[in-house]
Amino acid sequence: MSPGEIYLGIDIGGTKTNIGLVDTKGTVLAQRRIPTSTNAHCQSAEQDLQSIIQGTQELITELNSKPTIRSIGIGVPGTVDRSLGEVVFAPNLNWRHVPIRDFFAKTFDLPICVGQDTEAAAWGEFLFGAGRDMRDIACITIGTGIGCGLVIGGQLYKGRFGTAGEIGHTMVEKAGLACNCGRSGCAEAYASGTAILKRFREAVQAGQKSSLLQHMELDKITTRDIFSGAKAHDLLSEAVIKDAVEYLSMALTNLVNLMCPEAVILSGGISQQRELFVNPLIEQTYARMYSVLVDKVKITTAELGTNAPLIGAAMLCKDPSYQGSMGKEGKS
Ligand SMILES: [Zn+2]
């Protein structure tokens, strides 16, 4: 990379899309967030993409000097066919088979890479965050769902059929709770933000008491409230979170034992919950993992914050594993 080069990153989320221009050091030079609509099929995907393109063009004109953009990287919350540059299925957006790269190529004559948001976050942390100077990392996103991006041997790893890293759907319980994926017993059904909320509500509906209900209605309670409840020693909030930590620690242990990474990096909204979630999660994972790895594998939190998927997306075309998947191939 030569100095002065700029990369365009787009992180498409369930409710908002984060668009940014990023330099070679991973610094976001300009960015804007626009709403993403999530209520219809391909028709609305096109409208969303059109407003993202418009937002991108406005962002470029906002910069004083006209930048030379080298490539575009797009992260989406779903399964992607990177060779086609297509979103295969993004449940939170209700997108199926959206040819996102072709759509952008009508406006931008540049290499364009499309990947999953979790791999973009992992790539961002690998290049500029908690995983820099490492070779093999796993970056876990703990939020509405539980995702994971893998960097192996210095490049993103997605497996033969593009779905590697689905740690949220690794099994942690025989005949366990139903998961959004249609199976049961998955880590995500116990430990995601959505699962914590769902399990809390179900416990209350089954007759368990919670002090949160003294000043809040059950259907208004959020995952964040449950963490506040646990801080204030509400027993039900504490129990649901403790269970989530325990199940996720099993999934992390399995990941570490299988992959032997240098670091496991925890990102996403719930990774902000240090005392109640991250600290016990790290402690339990070390207590469970293959003993040889205990003093070797680092488990830590992400450094790039909410911009990790944006910064990583901007750099996707720099990942060797994307060679041949950019539409128009990059020169660098
Ligand atoms: Zn699942």
Coordinates of C-alpha atoms and ligand atoms in Angstrom, one line a residue:
M1 CA 0.0 0.0 0.0
S2 CA 1.4 3.4 -0.8
P3 CA 0.6 6.5 1.3
G4 CA -2.4 8.6 0.2
E5 CA -4.4 5.6 -0.9
I6 CA -8.0 5.5 0.3
Y7 CA -10.4 2.6 0.6
L8 CA -14.2 2.7 0.8
G9 CA -15.8 0.6 3.5
I10 CA -19.5 -0.1 3.8
D11 CA -20.9 -2.0 6.8
I12 CA -24.5 -2.8 6.2
G13 CA -26.4 -3.5 9.4
G14 CA -29.9 -4.6 10.3
T15 CA -31.0 -1.0 11.1
K16 CA -28.1 1.2 10.0
T17 CA -25.4 1.3 7.3
N18 CA -22.0 2.7 8.2
I19 CA -20.1 4.1 5.2
G20 CA -16.5 5.3 5.6
L21 CA -13.4 6.3 3.8
V22 CA -10.3 4.7 5.4
D23 CA -6.6 5.3 4.9
T24 CA -3.8 2.7 4.8
K25 CA -3.3 3.0 8.6
G26 CA -6.9 2.1 9.2
T27 CA -7.9 5.7 10.2
V28 CA -11.5 6.6 9.2
L29 CA -11.2 9.9 7.4
A30 CA -14.9 10.5 6.8
Q31 CA -17.9 8.5 7.6
R32 CA -21.7 8.6 7.7
R33 CA -24.5 6.4 8.9
I34 CA -27.8 6.0 7.0
P35 CA -30.8 3.9 7.9
T36 CA -31.3 0.5 6.3
S37 CA -34.8 -0.7 5.8
T38 CA -35.5 -4.3 6.6
N39 CA -39.0 -5.0 5.7
A40 CA -39.2 -6.3 2.2
H41 CA -37.5 -8.4 -0.5
C42 CA -35.3 -7.6 -3.5
Q43 CA -37.2 -4.5 -4.4
S44 CA -36.3 -2.9 -1.2
A45 CA -32.7 -4.2 -1.3
E46 CA -32.3 -2.2 -4.5
Q47 CA -33.7 0.9 -2.9
D48 CA -31.3 0.4 0.1
L49 CA -28.4 -0.1 -2.2
Q50 CA -29.3 3.0 -4.2
S51 CA -29.4 5.1 -1.0
I52 CA -26.1 3.6 0.1
I53 CA -24.5 4.6 -3.2
Q54 CA -26.0 8.1 -2.9
G55 CA -24.6 8.4 0.6
T56 CA -21.2 7.2 -0.6
Q57 CA -21.1 9.8 -3.4
E58 CA -22.0 12.5 -0.9
L59 CA -19.3 11.4 1.4
I60 CA -16.7 11.5 -1.4
T61 CA -17.7 15.1 -2.3
E62 CA -17.5 16.2 1.3
L63 CA -13.8 15.5 1.4
N64 CA -11.8 18.6 0.5
S65 CA -9.3 16.9 -1.7
K66 CA -10.7 14.5 -4.3
P67 CA -9.4 11.2 -3.0
T68 CA -8.3 8.3 -5.2
I69 CA -10.3 5.4 -4.0
R70 CA -8.6 2.1 -4.7
S71 CA -11.3 -0.4 -3.8
I72 CA -14.7 -0.9 -2.2
G73 CA -15.4 -3.5 0.5
I74 CA -18.9 -4.3 1.7
G75 CA -19.7 -6.2 4.9
V76 CA -23.2 -7.7 5.3
P77 CA -24.9 -9.5 8.1
G78 CA -25.4 -12.8 6.4
T79 CA -24.1 -15.5 4.1
V80 CA -22.2 -14.3 1.1
D81 CA -21.0 -15.9 -2.2
R82 CA -17.9 -13.9 -2.5
S83 CA -17.0 -15.2 -6.0
L84 CA -20.3 -13.9 -7.3
G85 CA -20.3 -10.9 -5.0
E86 CA -23.7 -11.9 -3.9
V87 CA -25.6 -11.9 -0.6
V88 CA -27.0 -15.4 -0.5
F89 CA -29.1 -14.9 2.6
A90 CA -29.2 -12.1 5.2
P91 CA -32.1 -12.9 7.6
N92 CA -32.0 -9.6 9.5
L93 CA -32.3 -7.6 6.2
N94 CA -34.6 -10.1 4.6
W95 CA -32.3 -10.3 1.6
R96 CA -32.0 -13.4 -0.6
H97 CA -29.7 -13.6 -3.6
V98 CA -28.9 -9.9 -3.9
P99 CA -26.1 -9.3 -6.5
I100 CA -24.6 -6.5 -4.5
R101 CA -21.2 -6.4 -6.4
D102 CA -22.9 -6.0 -9.8
F103 CA -25.1 -3.3 -8.4
F104 CA -22.1 -1.2 -7.2
A105 CA -20.2 -1.9 -10.4
K106 CA -22.8 0.0 -12.3
T107 CA -21.6 3.2 -10.5
F108 CA -18.1 2.5 -9.5
D109 CA -15.3 1.3 -11.8
L110 CA -13.3 -0.3 -9.0
P111 CA -12.5 -3.7 -7.5
I112 CA -15.4 -4.6 -5.2
C113 CA -15.3 -7.2 -2.5
V114 CA -18.4 -8.5 -0.6
G115 CA -18.0 -10.4 2.7
Q116 CA -19.8 -11.2 5.9
D117 CA -19.7 -8.4 8.6
T118 CA -18.1 -10.8 11.1
E119 CA -15.2 -11.5 8.7
A120 CA -14.8 -7.8 8.0
A121 CA -14.6 -7.2 11.8
A122 CA -12.0 -9.9 12.2
W123 CA -10.0 -8.5 9.2
G124 CA -10.1 -5.0 10.8
E125 CA -8.8 -6.3 14.2
F126 CA -6.2 -8.4 12.4
L127 CA -4.8 -5.5 10.5
F128 CA -5.1 -2.6 12.9
G129 CA -6.6 -3.8 16.2
A130 CA -6.0 -6.5 18.9
G131 CA -4.8 -9.0 16.3
R132 CA -2.1 -7.0 14.6
D133 CA 1.3 -8.7 14.3
M134 CA -0.5 -12.0 14.7
R135 CA -1.1 -14.7 12.1
D136 CA -4.1 -16.8 13.4
I137 CA -7.0 -15.2 15.2
A138 CA -10.7 -15.7 15.8
C139 CA -12.8 -12.6 16.3
I140 CA -16.1 -13.3 18.0
T141 CA -19.0 -10.8 17.7
I142 CA -21.4 -11.1 20.6
G143 CA -24.5 -9.0 20.0
T144 CA -27.9 -9.7 18.6
G145 CA -26.4 -13.0 17.3
I146 CA -23.1 -14.6 17.8
G147 CA -20.7 -14.6 14.8
C148 CA -17.1 -15.2 14.2
G149 CA -14.4 -14.3 11.7
L150 CA -11.4 -16.4 11.3
V151 CA -7.9 -15.3 10.1
I152 CA -5.7 -18.3 9.5
G153 CA -2.2 -18.0 8.1
G154 CA -2.7 -14.2 7.6
Q155 CA -5.8 -14.5 5.5
L156 CA -9.5 -14.8 6.1
Y157 CA -10.8 -18.4 6.2
K158 CA -14.3 -19.1 5.1
G159 CA -14.0 -22.8 4.2
R160 CA -15.0 -24.5 1.0
F161 CA -18.6 -23.4 1.0
G162 CA -18.1 -20.0 2.6
T163 CA -19.7 -20.5 6.0
A164 CA -16.7 -21.2 8.3
G165 CA -16.8 -19.5 11.7
E166 CA -20.4 -20.1 12.6
I167 CA -19.5 -20.5 16.3
G168 CA -23.0 -19.3 17.3
H169 CA -24.4 -22.5 15.8
T170 CA -21.9 -24.9 17.4
M171 CA -23.8 -27.2 19.7
V172 CA -23.4 -26.8 23.5
E173 CA -26.4 -28.8 24.6
K174 CA -28.0 -32.1 23.7
A175 CA -31.7 -31.5 22.8
G176 CA -31.3 -27.9 23.9
L177 CA -33.2 -24.7 23.2
A178 CA -34.4 -24.0 19.7
C179 CA -32.2 -21.7 17.6
N180 CA -33.1 -19.2 14.8
C181 CA -31.1 -21.4 12.4
G182 CA -33.8 -24.2 12.7
R183 CA -31.6 -26.5 14.9
S184 CA -31.4 -26.7 18.6
G185 CA -28.8 -26.6 21.3
C186 CA -26.7 -23.9 19.6
A187 CA -24.6 -21.5 21.6
E188 CA -26.5 -18.6 20.1
A189 CA -29.8 -19.8 21.6
Y190 CA -28.2 -19.3 25.1
A191 CA -25.7 -16.5 24.9
S192 CA -26.6 -13.9 22.3
G193 CA -28.2 -10.6 23.4
T194 CA -31.5 -11.8 21.9
A195 CA -31.2 -15.1 23.8
I196 CA -30.5 -13.4 27.1
L197 CA -33.7 -11.3 26.7
K198 CA -35.8 -14.2 25.5
R199 CA -34.7 -16.5 28.4
F200 CA -35.4 -13.7 30.9
R201 CA -38.9 -13.1 29.6
E202 CA -39.7 -16.8 29.5
A203 CA -38.5 -17.3 33.1
V204 CA -40.8 -14.4 34.2
Q205 CA -43.7 -15.8 32.2
A206 CA -43.1 -19.1 33.9
G207 CA -43.5 -17.4 37.3
Q208 CA -40.0 -16.4 38.3
K209 CA -39.6 -13.1 40.1
S210 CA -37.3 -10.2 39.1
S211 CA -36.8 -6.9 40.8
L212 CA -36.7 -5.2 37.4
L213 CA -40.4 -5.7 37.1
Q214 CA -41.0 -3.3 40.1
H215 CA -40.4 -0.3 37.8
M216 CA -40.6 -1.7 34.2
E217 CA -43.0 -3.6 32.1
L218 CA -41.8 -7.0 30.8
D219 CA -42.2 -6.2 27.1
K220 CA -40.2 -2.9 27.5
I221 CA -37.2 -4.6 29.1
T222 CA -34.1 -4.8 27.0
T223 CA -30.9 -6.9 27.2
R224 CA -29.1 -3.8 28.6
D225 CA -31.7 -3.6 31.4
I226 CA -31.0 -7.2 32.3
F227 CA -27.3 -6.3 32.7
S228 CA -28.3 -3.3 34.9
G229 CA -30.5 -5.7 36.8
A230 CA -27.6 -8.1 37.4
K231 CA -25.4 -5.2 38.5
A232 CA -28.0 -4.4 41.1
H233 CA -28.1 -8.1 42.1
D234 CA -31.4 -9.0 40.6
L235 CA -31.2 -12.8 41.0
L236 CA -33.0 -13.7 37.8
S237 CA -30.9 -11.3 35.7
E238 CA -27.7 -12.7 37.3
A239 CA -28.8 -16.3 36.6
V240 CA -29.7 -15.7 32.9
I241 CA -26.3 -14.0 32.3
K242 CA -24.4 -16.6 34.2
D243 CA -25.9 -19.3 32.1
A244 CA -25.1 -17.4 28.9
V245 CA -21.4 -17.0 29.9
E246 CA -21.2 -20.7 30.8
Y247 CA -22.6 -21.9 27.4
L248 CA -20.5 -19.4 25.4
S249 CA -17.4 -20.5 27.3
M250 CA -18.0 -24.0 26.1
A251 CA -18.2 -22.8 22.5
L252 CA -15.0 -20.7 22.9
T253 CA -13.2 -23.7 24.4
N254 CA -14.2 -25.9 21.5
L255 CA -13.0 -23.2 19.1
V256 CA -9.7 -22.8 20.8
N257 CA -9.0 -26.5 21.0
L258 CA -9.9 -27.0 17.4
M259 CA -8.2 -24.0 15.9
C260 CA -5.3 -23.3 18.2
P261 CA -5.3 -19.5 17.5
E262 CA -2.9 -16.9 18.8
A263 CA -5.8 -14.8 20.0
V264 CA -9.5 -14.9 20.5
I265 CA -10.9 -11.4 20.2
L266 CA -14.2 -10.5 21.7
S267 CA -16.2 -7.8 20.0
G268 CA -19.8 -6.6 19.7
G269 CA -22.2 -4.9 22.1
I270 CA -22.1 -7.5 24.8
S271 CA -18.3 -7.5 24.9
Q272 CA -18.6 -4.1 26.6
Q273 CA -20.0 -5.8 29.7
R274 CA -16.6 -6.5 31.3
E275 CA -17.4 -7.5 34.8
L276 CA -20.6 -9.5 34.3
F277 CA -19.8 -11.1 31.0
V278 CA -16.2 -10.8 29.6
N279 CA -14.2 -11.4 32.7
P280 CA -16.0 -14.6 33.8
L281 CA -16.1 -15.8 30.1
I282 CA -12.4 -15.5 29.8
E283 CA -11.8 -17.1 33.2
Q284 CA -14.1 -20.1 32.4
T285 CA -12.6 -20.6 29.0
Y286 CA -9.1 -20.8 30.3
A287 CA -10.3 -23.2 33.0
R288 CA -11.9 -25.5 30.3
M289 CA -9.4 -25.3 27.4
Y290 CA -6.8 -27.9 26.5
S291 CA -4.2 -27.3 29.2
V292 CA -1.2 -26.9 26.9
L293 CA -2.8 -23.8 25.4
V294 CA -3.7 -22.0 28.6
D295 CA -0.6 -19.8 28.8
K296 CA -0.4 -19.4 25.1
V297 CA -3.7 -18.3 23.6
K298 CA -4.6 -14.7 24.4
I299 CA -8.3 -13.9 25.0
T300 CA -8.9 -10.2 24.8
T301 CA -11.4 -7.6 23.7
A302 CA -11.5 -5.8 20.4
E303 CA -9.7 -2.5 19.9
L304 CA -11.5 -0.9 17.0
G305 CA -14.9 -0.7 18.7
T306 CA -18.0 -0.4 16.5
N307 CA -15.9 0.7 13.5
A308 CA -14.2 -2.7 13.3
P309 CA -16.5 -4.1 10.5
L310 CA -16.3 -0.8 8.6
I311 CA -12.5 -0.6 8.7
G312 CA -12.1 -4.3 7.9
A313 CA -14.7 -4.0 5.1
A314 CA -12.7 -1.2 3.5
M315 CA -9.6 -3.4 3.4
L316 CA -11.3 -6.7 2.2
C317 CA -9.8 -6.4 -1.2
K318 CA -6.4 -6.5 0.4
D319 CA -7.1 -10.0 1.8
P320 CA -5.2 -12.6 -0.4
S321 CA -8.2 -14.9 -0.1
Y322 CA -10.3 -12.5 -2.1
Q323 CA -8.1 -12.7 -5.1
G324 CA -10.4 -13.6 -8.0
S325 CA -13.5 -12.4 -6.2
M326 CA -13.5 -8.6 -6.8
G327 CA -15.3 -8.4 -10.2
K328 CA -12.7 -6.0 -11.6
E329 CA -9.3 -7.2 -10.1
G330 CA -7.2 -4.8 -8.1
K331 CA -3.8 -3.6 -9.4
S332 CA -2.1 -3.6 -6.1
Ligands
ZN1 ZN -28.3 -22.3 15.5

